[in-house]
CSV table of N, CA and C and ligand atoms in Angstrom, one decimal:
chain,number,residue,atom,x,y,z
A,463,MET,N,-28.0,160.1,-61.4
A,463,MET,CA,-27.5,158.9,-60.4
A,463,MET,C,-27.0,159.7,-59.2
A,464,THR,N,-27.8,159.4,-58.1
A,464,THR,CA,-27.5,159.5,-57.1
A,464,THR,C,-26.3,158.9,-56.4
A,465,GLU,N,-24.4,159.8,-56.1
A,465,GLU,CA,-23.4,159.2,-56.2
A,465,GLU,C,-22.5,159.8,-54.5
A,466,GLU,N,-21.9,158.9,-54.1
A,466,GLU,CA,-22.0,159.0,-52.3
A,466,GLU,C,-20.6,160.3,-52.3
A,467,THR,N,-20.6,160.6,-52.1
A,467,THR,CA,-19.1,161.8,-51.7
A,467,THR,C,-18.7,161.2,-50.5
A,468,ILE,N,-17.6,161.9,-50.3
A,468,ILE,CA,-16.5,161.7,-49.5
A,468,ILE,C,-17.3,162.2,-48.1
A,469,PHE,N,-18.4,163.1,-47.5
A,469,PHE,CA,-19.0,163.1,-46.8
A,469,PHE,C,-19.4,162.1,-46.0
A,470,SER,N,-20.4,161.2,-47.5
A,470,SER,CA,-20.6,159.8,-46.3
A,470,SER,C,-20.0,158.8,-45.7
A,471,LYS,N,-18.8,159.2,-45.9
A,471,LYS,CA,-17.3,158.0,-45.5
A,471,LYS,C,-17.1,158.8,-44.4
A,472,ILE,N,-17.6,160.1,-43.9
A,472,ILE,CA,-17.4,161.5,-43.1
A,472,ILE,C,-18.4,160.9,-41.9
A,473,ILE,N,-19.6,160.8,-42.5
A,473,ILE,CA,-20.8,160.8,-41.2
A,473,ILE,C,-20.8,159.2,-40.6
A,474,ARG,N,-19.9,158.6,-41.8
A,474,ARG,CA,-19.8,157.2,-41.1
A,474,ARG,C,-18.8,156.7,-41.2
A,475,LYS,N,-18.0,157.7,-40.2
A,475,LYS,CA,-16.4,157.3,-39.8
A,475,LYS,C,-15.5,156.5,-40.0
A,476,GLU,N,-15.8,156.6,-41.2
A,476,GLU,CA,-14.5,155.5,-42.7
A,476,GLU,C,-13.4,156.7,-43.2
A,477,ILE,N,-13.6,158.2,-42.7
A,477,ILE,CA,-12.7,158.6,-42.7
A,477,ILE,C,-12.0,159.5,-41.8
A,478,PRO,N,-11.2,160.1,-41.0
A,478,PRO,CA,-11.6,161.2,-40.2
A,478,PRO,C,-11.9,162.4,-40.5
A,479,ALA,N,-12.6,163.0,-39.8
A,479,ALA,CA,-12.8,164.5,-39.2
A,479,ALA,C,-13.2,165.3,-37.6
A,480,ASP,N,-12.8,166.0,-38.1
A,480,ASP,CA,-12.9,166.5,-36.8
A,480,ASP,C,-14.6,167.3,-36.4
A,481,ILE,N,-15.5,165.9,-36.2
A,481,ILE,CA,-16.8,166.1,-35.7
A,481,ILE,C,-17.4,167.2,-34.7
A,482,VAL,N,-18.0,167.9,-34.8
A,482,VAL,CA,-17.8,168.9,-33.1
A,482,VAL,C,-20.4,168.2,-33.2
A,483,TYR,N,-20.3,167.7,-33.8
A,483,TYR,CA,-22.1,167.3,-33.7
A,483,TYR,C,-22.3,165.7,-34.1
A,484,GLU,N,-23.4,165.4,-33.9
A,484,GLU,CA,-24.2,164.5,-34.5
A,484,GLU,C,-25.4,164.3,-33.7
A,485,ASP,N,-26.3,163.5,-34.6
A,485,ASP,CA,-27.2,163.2,-34.5
A,485,ASP,C,-28.2,161.9,-35.4
A,486,GLY,N,-29.6,161.7,-34.9
A,486,GLY,CA,-29.9,160.9,-35.9
A,486,GLY,C,-29.8,161.8,-37.8
A,487,LEU,N,-29.4,162.8,-37.6
A,487,LEU,CA,-29.7,163.6,-38.2
A,487,LEU,C,-29.7,163.8,-39.4
A,488,VAL,N,-28.1,164.6,-38.8
A,488,VAL,CA,-27.2,165.8,-38.8
A,488,VAL,C,-26.3,165.9,-38.2
A,489,THR,N,-24.9,165.5,-39.0
A,489,THR,CA,-23.4,165.9,-38.5
A,489,THR,C,-22.9,167.0,-38.7
A,490,ALA,N,-22.2,167.3,-38.0
A,490,ALA,CA,-21.3,168.8,-38.6
A,490,ALA,C,-19.9,168.3,-37.6
A,491,PHE,N,-19.0,168.9,-39.0
A,491,PHE,CA,-17.5,168.9,-38.3
A,491,PHE,C,-17.1,170.3,-39.5
A,492,ARG,N,-15.6,170.2,-38.6
A,492,ARG,CA,-14.7,171.4,-39.3
A,492,ARG,C,-14.8,171.0,-40.6
A,493,ASP,N,-14.4,172.6,-41.1
A,493,ASP,CA,-13.9,173.1,-42.5
A,493,ASP,C,-12.1,172.1,-42.9
A,494,ILE,N,-12.0,171.2,-43.4
A,494,ILE,CA,-10.6,171.1,-43.4
A,494,ILE,C,-10.1,172.2,-44.6
A,495,ASN,N,-10.5,172.9,-45.1
A,495,ASN,CA,-9.9,173.8,-45.5
A,495,ASN,C,-10.4,175.6,-45.0
A,496,PRO,N,-9.9,175.8,-44.0
A,496,PRO,CA,-10.9,176.6,-43.3
A,496,PRO,C,-10.8,178.0,-43.4
A,497,GLN,N,-12.0,179.0,-44.3
A,497,GLN,CA,-12.0,180.0,-44.2
A,497,GLN,C,-12.0,181.3,-43.1
A,498,ALA,N,-12.7,181.1,-42.7
A,498,ALA,CA,-12.2,182.0,-41.2
A,498,ALA,C,-12.3,181.6,-39.8
A,499,PRO,N,-12.4,182.3,-39.1
A,499,PRO,CA,-11.7,180.9,-36.9
A,499,PRO,C,-12.6,180.1,-37.1
A,500,THR,N,-13.2,180.1,-37.0
A,500,THR,CA,-14.9,179.1,-37.7
A,500,THR,C,-15.3,178.8,-38.8
A,501,HIS,N,-15.1,177.8,-39.2
A,501,HIS,CA,-15.8,177.2,-40.5
A,501,HIS,C,-15.8,175.5,-40.3
A,502,ILE,N,-17.3,175.1,-40.0
A,502,ILE,CA,-17.8,174.6,-39.9
A,502,ILE,C,-18.8,174.1,-40.7
A,503,LEU,N,-19.4,172.7,-41.8
A,503,LEU,CA,-20.3,171.9,-42.6
A,503,LEU,C,-21.4,171.5,-42.1
A,504,ILE,N,-22.3,171.7,-42.0
A,504,ILE,CA,-23.2,170.7,-41.5
A,504,ILE,C,-23.9,170.2,-42.3
A,505,ILE,N,-24.3,168.9,-42.3
A,505,ILE,CA,-24.5,167.6,-43.7
A,505,ILE,C,-26.0,167.3,-43.1
A,506,PRO,N,-26.9,166.7,-43.9
A,506,PRO,CA,-27.6,165.8,-43.5
A,506,PRO,C,-27.2,164.5,-44.1
A,507,ASN,N,-27.2,163.4,-42.7
A,507,ASN,CA,-26.7,161.7,-43.0
A,507,ASN,C,-27.5,161.5,-43.4
A,508,LYS,N,-28.6,161.7,-44.6
A,508,LYS,CA,-29.3,161.5,-45.5
A,508,LYS,C,-29.1,162.0,-46.5
A,509,LEU,N,-28.0,161.4,-48.4
A,509,LEU,CA,-28.1,162.7,-49.2
A,509,LEU,C,-28.6,162.9,-50.0
A,510,ILE,N,-28.2,164.1,-50.2
A,510,ILE,CA,-29.4,165.5,-50.3
A,510,ILE,C,-28.4,165.8,-51.5
A,511,PRO,N,-27.8,165.4,-53.0
A,511,PRO,CA,-26.6,166.2,-53.8
A,511,PRO,C,-26.7,167.6,-53.7
A,512,THR,N,-28.4,168.1,-53.8
A,512,THR,CA,-28.2,170.1,-54.0
A,512,THR,C,-29.6,170.1,-53.5
A,513,VAL,N,-29.2,172.0,-53.5
A,513,VAL,CA,-31.2,172.4,-53.0
A,513,VAL,C,-31.6,171.7,-54.0
A,514,ASN,N,-30.6,171.5,-55.2
A,514,ASN,CA,-32.7,171.2,-56.1
A,514,ASN,C,-32.6,170.2,-55.8
A,515,ASP,N,-32.3,169.1,-55.0
A,515,ASP,CA,-33.3,167.8,-54.6
A,515,ASP,C,-34.0,167.8,-53.6
A,516,VAL,N,-34.2,168.9,-53.3
A,516,VAL,CA,-34.7,168.8,-51.5
A,516,VAL,C,-36.0,168.7,-51.5
A,517,LYS,N,-36.8,167.6,-51.8
A,517,LYS,CA,-38.1,167.2,-51.4
A,517,LYS,C,-38.9,167.9,-49.6
A,518,PRO,N,-40.3,167.3,-50.2
A,518,PRO,CA,-41.1,168.2,-49.1
A,518,PRO,C,-40.5,167.9,-47.3
A,519,GLU,N,-40.4,166.1,-47.8
A,519,GLU,CA,-40.5,165.2,-46.2
A,519,GLU,C,-39.3,165.4,-46.4
A,520,ASP,N,-38.2,166.7,-47.1
A,520,ASP,CA,-36.6,167.1,-45.9
A,520,ASP,C,-37.0,167.9,-45.2
A,521,GLU,N,-38.1,168.4,-45.0
A,521,GLU,CA,-38.7,170.0,-44.3
A,521,GLU,C,-37.7,170.1,-43.0
A,522,LEU,N,-37.4,168.4,-41.6
A,522,LEU,CA,-37.2,167.9,-40.2
A,522,LEU,C,-35.9,168.5,-41.1
A,523,VAL,N,-34.7,166.9,-41.0
A,523,VAL,CA,-33.4,167.7,-41.4
A,523,VAL,C,-33.3,168.5,-42.1
A,524,LEU,N,-33.7,169.5,-43.0
A,524,LEU,CA,-33.4,170.7,-43.4
A,524,LEU,C,-33.7,171.7,-42.1
A,525,GLY,N,-34.8,171.6,-41.6
A,525,GLY,CA,-34.2,173.1,-40.2
A,525,GLY,C,-33.8,172.3,-39.7
A,526,ARG,N,-33.4,171.4,-38.7
A,526,ARG,CA,-31.9,170.7,-37.8
A,526,ARG,C,-30.5,171.4,-38.4
A,527,LEU,N,-30.8,171.5,-39.6
A,527,LEU,CA,-29.4,172.6,-39.6
A,527,LEU,C,-29.0,173.3,-39.1
A,528,PHE,N,-31.0,173.9,-39.0
A,528,PHE,CA,-30.4,175.6,-38.7
A,528,PHE,C,-30.3,175.2,-37.2
A,529,VAL,N,-31.3,174.4,-36.3
A,529,VAL,CA,-31.5,174.4,-35.1
A,529,VAL,C,-30.2,173.8,-34.5
A,530,VAL,N,-29.1,173.5,-35.3
A,530,VAL,CA,-28.1,173.0,-35.0
A,530,VAL,C,-27.1,174.2,-34.9
A,531,ALA,N,-27.2,174.7,-36.2
A,531,ALA,CA,-25.9,176.1,-37.0
A,531,ALA,C,-26.9,176.7,-35.7
A,532,ALA,N,-27.4,177.2,-35.2
A,532,ALA,CA,-27.6,177.5,-33.9
A,532,ALA,C,-27.1,177.6,-32.7
A,533,LYS,N,-27.1,176.1,-32.6
A,533,LYS,CA,-26.1,175.4,-31.0
A,533,LYS,C,-24.9,175.8,-31.4
A,534,ILE,N,-24.2,175.7,-32.6
A,534,ILE,CA,-23.0,175.3,-32.6
A,534,ILE,C,-22.5,176.6,-32.4
A,535,ALA,N,-23.5,178.1,-33.2
A,535,ALA,CA,-22.5,179.2,-32.8
A,535,ALA,C,-22.6,180.3,-31.3
A,536,VAL,N,-23.1,179.0,-30.7
A,536,VAL,CA,-23.0,179.5,-28.8
A,536,VAL,C,-21.9,178.6,-28.9
A,537,GLU,N,-21.5,178.3,-29.2
A,537,GLU,CA,-20.6,177.4,-27.9
A,537,GLU,C,-19.0,177.5,-28.6
A,538,GLU,N,-19.1,178.0,-30.2
A,538,GLU,CA,-17.6,179.0,-31.1
A,538,GLU,C,-17.8,179.8,-30.5
A,539,GLY,N,-18.7,180.5,-29.4
A,539,GLY,CA,-18.7,182.5,-29.5
A,539,GLY,C,-19.5,182.9,-30.4
A,540,ILE,N,-19.5,182.8,-31.3
A,540,ILE,CA,-19.6,184.1,-32.4
A,540,ILE,C,-21.6,184.0,-31.9
A,541,ALA,N,-22.0,183.6,-31.7
A,541,ALA,CA,-23.3,184.0,-32.1
A,541,ALA,C,-23.4,185.4,-31.5
A,542,GLU,N,-23.9,186.3,-30.8
A,542,GLU,CA,-22.8,187.7,-30.8
A,542,GLU,C,-22.6,188.4,-32.3
A,543,SER,N,-21.6,188.1,-31.8
A,543,SER,CA,-20.4,188.9,-32.5
A,543,SER,C,-20.8,188.8,-34.5
A,544,GLY,N,-22.0,187.4,-34.4
A,544,GLY,CA,-22.0,187.1,-35.7
A,544,GLY,C,-21.1,186.4,-36.8
A,545,TYR,N,-21.9,185.6,-37.9
A,545,TYR,CA,-21.4,184.8,-38.5
A,545,TYR,C,-22.3,184.4,-39.5
A,546,ARG,N,-21.8,183.6,-40.9
A,546,ARG,CA,-22.9,183.6,-42.1
A,546,ARG,C,-23.2,182.2,-42.4
A,547,LEU,N,-24.6,181.7,-42.7
A,547,LEU,CA,-24.3,180.6,-42.8
A,547,LEU,C,-24.6,181.0,-44.9
A,548,ILE,N,-24.1,179.4,-45.3
A,548,ILE,CA,-24.0,179.4,-46.6
A,548,ILE,C,-24.3,177.8,-47.5
A,549,ILE,N,-25.0,178.0,-47.9
A,549,ILE,CA,-25.5,176.8,-49.0
A,549,ILE,C,-25.1,177.1,-50.3
A,550,ASN,N,-24.1,176.5,-51.0
A,550,ASN,CA,-23.7,176.6,-52.3
A,550,ASN,C,-24.8,175.2,-53.4
A,551,CYS,N,-24.9,176.1,-54.8
A,551,CYS,CA,-25.8,174.3,-55.8
A,551,CYS,C,-25.3,174.9,-56.6
A,552,ASN,N,-24.7,173.6,-57.1
A,552,ASN,CA,-24.8,173.4,-58.6
A,552,ASN,C,-23.5,174.3,-59.1
A,553,LYS,N,-22.8,174.5,-60.5
A,553,LYS,CA,-21.6,175.1,-60.7
A,553,LYS,C,-21.6,176.9,-60.8
A,554,ASP,N,-22.7,177.2,-60.8
A,554,ASP,CA,-22.4,179.0,-60.8
A,554,ASP,C,-22.2,179.3,-59.0
A,555,GLY,N,-22.9,178.2,-58.2
A,555,GLY,CA,-23.3,178.5,-57.2
A,555,GLY,C,-22.0,178.3,-56.2
A,556,GLY,N,-20.7,177.3,-56.8
A,556,GLY,CA,-19.1,177.4,-56.5
A,556,GLY,C,-19.7,175.8,-55.4
A,557,GLN,N,-20.7,174.6,-55.3
A,557,GLN,CA,-20.5,173.9,-55.0
A,557,GLN,C,-19.5,172.7,-55.8
A,558,GLU,N,-18.9,172.2,-54.8
A,558,GLU,CA,-17.7,171.5,-55.1
A,558,GLU,C,-18.4,170.2,-54.7
A,559,VAL,N,-19.3,170.0,-53.2
A,559,VAL,CA,-19.5,168.9,-53.3
A,559,VAL,C,-20.7,168.5,-53.1
A,560,PHE,N,-20.7,166.9,-54.0
A,560,PHE,CA,-22.2,167.2,-53.7
A,560,PHE,C,-23.2,166.3,-52.9
A,561,HIS,N,-22.6,166.4,-51.4
A,561,HIS,CA,-23.9,166.1,-50.0
A,561,HIS,C,-24.2,167.3,-50.0
A,562,LEU,N,-25.7,168.0,-49.5
A,562,LEU,CA,-25.3,169.0,-49.7
A,562,LEU,C,-25.1,169.8,-48.1
A,563,HIS,N,-24.4,170.7,-47.9
A,563,HIS,CA,-24.0,170.9,-46.7
A,563,HIS,C,-24.4,173.1,-47.1
A,564,MET,N,-24.6,172.8,-45.1
A,564,MET,CA,-24.8,174.6,-44.7
A,564,MET,C,-23.6,174.6,-43.8
A,565,HIS,N,-22.4,175.3,-44.3
A,565,HIS,CA,-20.8,176.0,-44.1
A,565,HIS,C,-21.3,177.2,-43.3
A,566,ILE,N,-21.2,177.2,-42.1
A,566,ILE,CA,-20.4,178.1,-41.1
A,566,ILE,C,-19.6,178.7,-40.4
A,567,LEU,N,-19.9,180.7,-40.8
A,567,LEU,CA,-19.0,180.9,-41.0
A,567,LEU,C,-17.9,181.9,-40.3
A,568,GLY,N,-17.6,181.9,-39.4
A,568,GLY,CA,-18.0,183.6,-38.5
A,568,GLY,C,-15.9,183.0,-37.7
A,569,GLY,N,-16.4,184.3,-36.8
A,569,GLY,CA,-14.8,184.9,-34.8
A,569,GLY,C,-14.1,185.8,-36.5
A,570,ARG,N,-14.6,186.1,-37.5
A,570,ARG,CA,-14.1,187.5,-37.8
A,570,ARG,C,-14.4,188.7,-38.7
A,571,LYS,N,-14.7,189.1,-38.3
A,571,LYS,CA,-15.1,190.1,-39.7
A,571,LYS,C,-15.3,189.9,-41.1
A,572,LEU,N,-16.6,189.4,-41.8
A,572,LEU,CA,-16.1,188.5,-43.0
A,572,LEU,C,-16.6,189.9,-43.4
A,573,GLY,N,-16.5,189.6,-45.2
A,573,GLY,CA,-15.4,190.1,-46.2
A,573,GLY,C,-17.6,190.8,-47.1
A,574,PRO,N,-17.7,191.3,-48.3
A,574,PRO,CA,-18.9,191.5,-48.5
A,574,PRO,C,-19.5,189.2,-49.1
A,575,MET,N,-20.8,189.8,-49.2
A,575,MET,CA,-21.0,188.3,-48.9
A,575,MET,C,-20.8,188.0,-50.7
A,576,LEU,N,-20.4,188.4,-51.7
A,576,LEU,CA,-19.9,188.1,-52.9
A,576,LEU,C,-18.4,189.1,-53.9
A,577,SER,N,-17.6,187.8,-53.9
A,577,SER,CA,-16.4,188.6,-54.1
A,577,SER,C,-16.4,188.7,-55.5
A,578,SER,N,-17.5,188.5,-56.3
A,578,SER,CA,-17.3,188.6,-57.7
A,578,SER,C,-18.3,188.1,-58.3
B,1329,LIG,P1,-18.7,173.4,-51.6
B,1329,LIG,O1,-17.8,174.2,-52.3
B,1329,LIG,O2,-19.2,172.3,-51.8
B,1329,LIG,O3,-20.0,174.2,-50.3
B,1329,LIG,O4,-17.7,173.3,-50.3
B,1329,LIG,C1,-17.1,172.0,-49.9
B,1329,LIG,C2,-16.4,171.7,-48.4
B,1329,LIG,O5,-16.0,170.9,-48.8
B,1329,LIG,C3,-15.0,172.9,-49.0
B,1329,LIG,O6,-15.4,174.1,-48.0
B,1329,LIG,C4,-13.7,171.8,-48.4
B,1329,LIG,O7,-13.0,172.5,-48.1
B,1329,LIG,C5,-14.9,171.0,-47.7
B,1329,LIG,N1,-13.7,169.7,-48.0
B,1329,LIG,C6,-13.9,169.3,-49.0
B,1329,LIG,N2,-13.2,167.1,-48.5
B,1329,LIG,C7,-13.5,167.3,-47.5
B,1329,LIG,C8,-12.6,167.1,-46.6
B,1329,LIG,O8,-12.0,165.9,-46.8
B,1329,LIG,N3,-12.3,167.0,-45.0
B,1329,LIG,C9,-13.9,167.7,-44.6
B,1329,LIG,N4,-13.8,168.6,-43.7
B,1329,LIG,N5,-13.7,169.2,-45.3
B,1329,LIG,C10,-13.6,169.2,-46.6
């Protein structure tokens, strides 16, 4: 069963978040527990729990995640210095919130891609 998460409440503005971008397809807001000077989550407004649930008709919204990531990187001043995009999937991927989301992390030299 597909259950809503706290991210649906953020999209609907039922709980506060530092939203940096929103449109009809995606919403982007600062992570509550930032791991880098810039740590923003970009999520589809539509609930897609994990990458495993992606369907061909989701191509537009998933492409929008990257378009918005590139825009945010410029706005955050990290486009040239560099940044990392991460999408975790399920337990071994470290996914905690089951509403697909792209992390954009930057603003400092990031460590190795995998810590363990
Ligand atoms: P995951 O491990 O699922 O890829 O990442 C979930 C992310 O969501 C974590 O980095 C966590 O800090 C963030 N997060 C969880 N709950 C909230 C919340 O209520 N508000 C915000 N802004 N971020 C959240």
